[in-house]
């Protein structure tokens, strides 16, 4: 018996949140008296198995077949389902990324197993795995368990620490064949487009976010830009020239409120909140964001929240650990300078 | 051709939701809205059905709480609505849900495309769409941000999907299940005529027996609901003689918090 841990890879490298799944799995594997087995598919996975051993996996099952070079749901789900059916692990754990969620949902369906997504806490009661997960946008928490021999768990990113990666085990690596034939797959990945967004919001330890207040940029819009057009120009200019330098100093990702996205100040990929991304960085700096309840749903799990806003009555100040009441276009450049001096 | 979408009623996003002393989840008397992510899937269903010259159907699984979402969907322009309700069955379990949904799709007959919103804000998950695709044996396309081409006669579709920090172009064959992101379209508002038509529409209710199903036992159980621990936050408003002084003081605090 074991706990399977799907280690997500991209271009032959483990994604930044990949080892967190192993950290979550080790929380329950010990109590169940079983080992963690890393499941790694795609080119270079045998090499990554050695890395998995350092992170505490007792065993690795890899599939290096050319067909599984890039992630494809059908091929990955068919193989994971086959391995689960044959070996009946106590649990299958992954991080709840887009791929992790769809892969586990599919394999759980194939094997008639219970699936719990977005788990933020795990514990054992006897041999039962009890997971805590947020519902109603985090306004309520629920405890769930699976009633099936295998529990599928997609754990929320940044909720479980990755192991230290200094274990001295040698990996016990088993190589398996794909469960599908490439020619029979009904999807074809045509192109992978790199995005302009920079750092990935879900993985970032620090996020600098802008809201409607971004339009109050004192920089003058070019002649001929009137009304809302001028506001969009000013806000975009502010994201690029005021928020980005702060993000660069901190190695942070850029977030935004729904108001800023809907007004056309920044693309949707940056939206944090109920209809955007749910994030839980160590530090969240909200600039010119009033803090509507829908925005709070996306960021209230942040460890430290800083609010910079002109309006002392803005709801964001009720949520923030630190606040500066002032114009973001004055405060952010001063903060960038102050941090630059200290981080140099 | 036929495009089907699934929706549900969820508490208004601004509503306070809490757990009563009896352990039940409540949002008081606040009205429900259509699941906010579904605004985009409903719109896309109407757009694709129109492009393909076909029909559109919206389905909800669960109690009559979801009738409001179905009426909203019809008011937007979905041609017909139906609800699947099997009292006493735990449709909160996604595999039970998927069994009921797959039964409804089979009863509807030839369906080309099923469109979901990215997730449901109440249950906070998107597993239903993937598991329905699995039950039907159809292609799953999740997190679609754009439909680039769709040829319903040929049964081919090309979409742009969002991954963490990147986009991917994927070609697939139909029938398929997809979940769509915000930004794929601009959802329309229901107009007066649509609202009046929807108000008069009868919504058929199908049971598991109508679908010829014997349902699987629930694979998961909800053990209890809890109010999140109150956040004990005392906000420190940083003061200073100048903006530079305030910024320096904040930078010092952030170092002390060890978040840099």
PDB file of N, CA, C and O in Angstrom, chain B residues 2-32:
ATOM      1  N   UNK B   2     -26.989  20.598 -30.996  1.00  0.00           N
ATOM      2  CA  UNK B   2     -27.581  20.855 -29.690  1.00  0.00           C
ATOM      3  C   UNK B   2     -26.459  21.166 -28.680  1.00  0.00           C
ATOM      4  O   UNK B   2     -25.518  20.385 -28.539  1.00  0.00           O
ATOM      5  N   UNK B   3     -26.571  22.312 -28.020  1.00  0.00           N
ATOM      6  CA  UNK B   3     -25.606  22.676 -26.975  1.00  0.00           C
ATOM      7  C   UNK B   3     -26.336  22.650 -25.634  1.00  0.00           C
ATOM      8  O   UNK B   3     -27.420  23.221 -25.506  1.00  0.00           O
ATOM      9  N   UNK B   4     -25.740  21.992 -24.658  1.00  0.00           N
ATOM     10  CA  UNK B   4     -26.351  21.905 -23.331  1.00  0.00           C
ATOM     11  C   UNK B   4     -25.440  22.584 -22.324  1.00  0.00           C
ATOM     12  O   UNK B   4     -24.205  22.510 -22.433  1.00  0.00           O
ATOM     13  N   UNK B   5     -26.034  23.262 -21.360  1.00  0.00           N
ATOM     14  CA  UNK B   5     -25.249  23.869 -20.285  1.00  0.00           C
ATOM     15  C   UNK B   5     -25.871  23.500 -18.942  1.00  0.00           C
ATOM     16  O   UNK B   5     -27.071  23.216 -18.868  1.00  0.00           O
ATOM     17  N   UNK B   6     -25.042  23.453 -17.916  1.00  0.00           N
ATOM     18  CA  UNK B   6     -25.536  23.168 -16.564  1.00  0.00           C
ATOM     19  C   UNK B   6     -25.385  24.422 -15.710  1.00  0.00           C
ATOM     20  O   UNK B   6     -24.400  25.148 -15.838  1.00  0.00           O
ATOM     21  N   UNK B   7     -26.344  24.666 -14.848  1.00  0.00           N
ATOM     22  CA  UNK B   7     -26.224  25.824 -13.975  1.00  0.00           C
ATOM     23  C   UNK B   7     -26.796  25.514 -12.601  1.00  0.00           C
ATOM     24  O   UNK B   7     -27.337  24.431 -12.376  1.00  0.00           O
ATOM     25  N   UNK B   8     -26.643  26.453 -11.682  1.00  0.00           N
ATOM     26  CA  UNK B   8     -27.231  26.308 -10.351  1.00  0.00           C
ATOM     27  C   UNK B   8     -27.411  27.683  -9.717  1.00  0.00           C
ATOM     28  O   UNK B   8     -26.750  28.644 -10.106  1.00  0.00           O
ATOM     29  N   UNK B   9     -28.328  27.755  -8.751  1.00  0.00           N
ATOM     30  CA  UNK B   9     -28.520  28.992  -7.993  1.00  0.00           C
ATOM     31  C   UNK B   9     -27.535  28.988  -6.829  1.00  0.00           C
ATOM     32  O   UNK B   9     -27.392  27.988  -6.138  1.00  0.00           O
ATOM     33  N   UNK B  10     -26.881  30.122  -6.620  1.00  0.00           N
ATOM     34  CA  UNK B  10     -25.955  30.243  -5.493  1.00  0.00           C
ATOM     35  C   UNK B  10     -26.296  31.535  -4.741  1.00  0.00           C
ATOM     36  O   UNK B  10     -26.884  32.440  -5.319  1.00  0.00           O
ATOM     37  N   UNK B  11     -25.942  31.601  -3.439  1.00  0.00           N
ATOM     38  CA  UNK B  11     -26.254  32.837  -2.724  1.00  0.00           C
ATOM     39  C   UNK B  11     -25.562  34.035  -3.375  1.00  0.00           C
ATOM     40  O   UNK B  11     -24.470  33.889  -3.930  1.00  0.00           O
ATOM     41  N   UNK B  12     -26.191  35.185  -3.313  1.00  0.00           N
ATOM     42  CA  UNK B  12     -25.600  36.413  -3.853  1.00  0.00           C
ATOM     43  C   UNK B  12     -24.161  36.523  -3.343  1.00  0.00           C
ATOM     44  O   UNK B  12     -23.885  36.251  -2.184  1.00  0.00           O
ATOM     45  N   UNK B  13     -23.256  36.945  -4.243  1.00  0.00           N
ATOM     46  CA  UNK B  13     -21.832  36.923  -3.878  1.00  0.00           C
ATOM     47  C   UNK B  13     -21.525  37.869  -2.719  1.00  0.00           C
ATOM     48  O   UNK B  13     -20.540  37.692  -2.026  1.00  0.00           O
ATOM     49  N   UNK B  14     -22.369  38.870  -2.500  1.00  0.00           N
ATOM     50  CA  UNK B  14     -22.116  39.800  -1.395  1.00  0.00           C
ATOM     51  C   UNK B  14     -22.767  39.326  -0.098  1.00  0.00           C
ATOM     52  O   UNK B  14     -22.586  39.930   0.952  1.00  0.00           O
ATOM     53  N   UNK B  15     -23.526  38.225  -0.171  1.00  0.00           N
ATOM     54  CA  UNK B  15     -24.274  37.765   1.012  1.00  0.00           C
ATOM     55  C   UNK B  15     -23.347  37.209   2.085  1.00  0.00           C
ATOM     56  O   UNK B  15     -22.309  36.625   1.781  1.00  0.00           O
ATOM     57  N   UNK B  16     -23.757  37.389   3.341  1.00  0.00           N
ATOM     58  CA  UNK B  16     -23.066  36.715   4.431  1.00  0.00           C
ATOM     59  C   UNK B  16     -23.572  35.271   4.446  1.00  0.00           C
ATOM     60  O   UNK B  16     -24.773  35.029   4.378  1.00  0.00           O
ATOM     61  N   UNK B  17     -22.668  34.319   4.484  1.00  0.00           N
ATOM     62  CA  UNK B  17     -23.039  32.906   4.558  1.00  0.00           C
ATOM     63  C   UNK B  17     -22.422  32.369   5.832  1.00  0.00           C
ATOM     64  O   UNK B  17     -21.252  32.631   6.114  1.00  0.00           O
ATOM     65  N   UNK B  18     -23.204  31.663   6.651  1.00  0.00           N
ATOM     66  CA  UNK B  18     -22.637  31.164   7.902  1.00  0.00           C
ATOM     67  C   UNK B  18     -23.248  29.830   8.289  1.00  0.00           C
ATOM     68  O   UNK B  18     -24.198  29.357   7.657  1.00  0.00           O
ATOM     69  N   UNK B  19     -22.695  29.240   9.336  1.00  0.00           N
ATOM     70  CA  UNK B  19     -23.157  27.942   9.808  1.00  0.00           C
ATOM     71  C   UNK B  19     -23.927  28.170  11.099  1.00  0.00           C
ATOM     72  O   UNK B  19     -23.427  28.813  12.023  1.00  0.00           O
ATOM     73  N   UNK B  20     -25.164  27.656  11.150  1.00  0.00           N
ATOM     74  CA  UNK B  20     -26.008  27.845  12.326  1.00  0.00           C
ATOM     75  C   UNK B  20     -25.536  26.926  13.457  1.00  0.00           C
ATOM     76  O   UNK B  20     -24.719  26.029  13.237  1.00  0.00           O
ATOM     77  N   UNK B  21     -26.090  27.148  14.647  1.00  0.00           N
ATOM     78  CA  UNK B  21     -25.718  26.277  15.772  1.00  0.00           C
ATOM     79  C   UNK B  21     -26.077  24.821  15.491  1.00  0.00           C
ATOM     80  O   UNK B  21     -25.446  23.905  16.009  1.00  0.00           O
ATOM     81  N   UNK B  22     -27.097  24.638  14.659  1.00  0.00           N
ATOM     82  CA  UNK B  22     -27.474  23.272  14.288  1.00  0.00           C
ATOM     83  C   UNK B  22     -26.573  22.663  13.220  1.00  0.00           C
ATOM     84  O   UNK B  22     -26.788  21.533  12.795  1.00  0.00           O
ATOM     85  N   UNK B  23     -25.566  23.437  12.767  1.00  0.00           N
ATOM     86  CA  UNK B  23     -24.613  22.907  11.799  1.00  0.00           C
ATOM     87  C   UNK B  23     -25.036  23.048  10.341  1.00  0.00           C
ATOM     88  O   UNK B  23     -24.427  22.463   9.450  1.00  0.00           O
ATOM     89  N   UNK B  24     -26.098  23.816  10.097  1.00  0.00           N
ATOM     90  CA  UNK B  24     -26.571  24.000   8.724  1.00  0.00           C
ATOM     91  C   UNK B  24     -25.973  25.272   8.127  1.00  0.00           C
ATOM     92  O   UNK B  24     -25.798  26.264   8.831  1.00  0.00           O
ATOM     93  N   UNK B  25     -25.730  25.220   6.820  1.00  0.00           N
ATOM     94  CA  UNK B  25     -25.262  26.416   6.119  1.00  0.00           C
ATOM     95  C   UNK B  25     -26.470  27.273   5.766  1.00  0.00           C
ATOM     96  O   UNK B  25     -27.469  26.761   5.259  1.00  0.00           O
ATOM     97  N   UNK B  26     -26.393  28.584   6.025  1.00  0.00           N
ATOM     98  CA  UNK B  26     -27.513  29.469   5.688  1.00  0.00           C
ATOM     99  C   UNK B  26     -26.997  30.806   5.174  1.00  0.00           C
ATOM    100  O   UNK B  26     -25.859  31.186   5.454  1.00  0.00           O
ATOM    101  N   UNK B  27     -27.833  31.469   4.386  1.00  0.00           N
ATOM    102  CA  UNK B  27     -27.534  32.855   4.014  1.00  0.00           C
ATOM    103  C   UNK B  27     -28.752  33.715   4.296  1.00  0.00           C
ATOM    104  O   UNK B  27     -28.983  34.721   3.649  1.00  0.00           O
ATOM    105  N   UNK B  28     -29.521  33.296   5.302  1.00  0.00           N
ATOM    106  CA  UNK B  28     -30.675  34.094   5.714  1.00  0.00           C
ATOM    107  C   UNK B  28     -31.692  34.214   4.597  1.00  0.00           C
ATOM    108  O   UNK B  28     -31.958  33.244   3.890  1.00  0.00           O
ATOM    109  N   UNK B  29     -32.232  35.414   4.439  1.00  0.00           N
ATOM    110  CA  UNK B  29     -33.275  35.610   3.432  1.00  0.00           C
ATOM    111  C   UNK B  29     -32.744  36.205   2.136  1.00  0.00           C
ATOM    112  O   UNK B  29     -33.515  36.614   1.280  1.00  0.00           O
ATOM    113  N   UNK B  30     -31.423  36.271   2.025  1.00  0.00           N
ATOM    114  CA  UNK B  30     -30.833  36.892   0.838  1.00  0.00           C
ATOM    115  C   UNK B  30     -31.168  36.055  -0.396  1.00  0.00           C
ATOM    116  O   UNK B  30     -31.147  34.817  -0.350  1.00  0.00           O
ATOM    117  N   UNK B  31     -31.469  36.731  -1.484  1.00  0.00           N
ATOM    118  CA  UNK B  31     -31.850  36.040  -2.721  1.00  0.00           C
ATOM    119  C   UNK B  31     -30.653  35.293  -3.309  1.00  0.00           C
ATOM    120  O   UNK B  31     -29.495  35.624  -3.037  1.00  0.00           O
ATOM    121  N   UNK B  32     -30.935  34.283  -4.104  1.00  0.00           N
ATOM    122  CA  UNK B  32     -29.864  33.617  -4.834  1.00  0.00           C
ATOM    123  C   UNK B  32     -29.683  34.294  -6.186  1.00  0.00           C
ATOM    124  O   UNK B  32     -30.557  35.020  -6.657  1.00  0.00           O
TER     125      UNK B  32
END
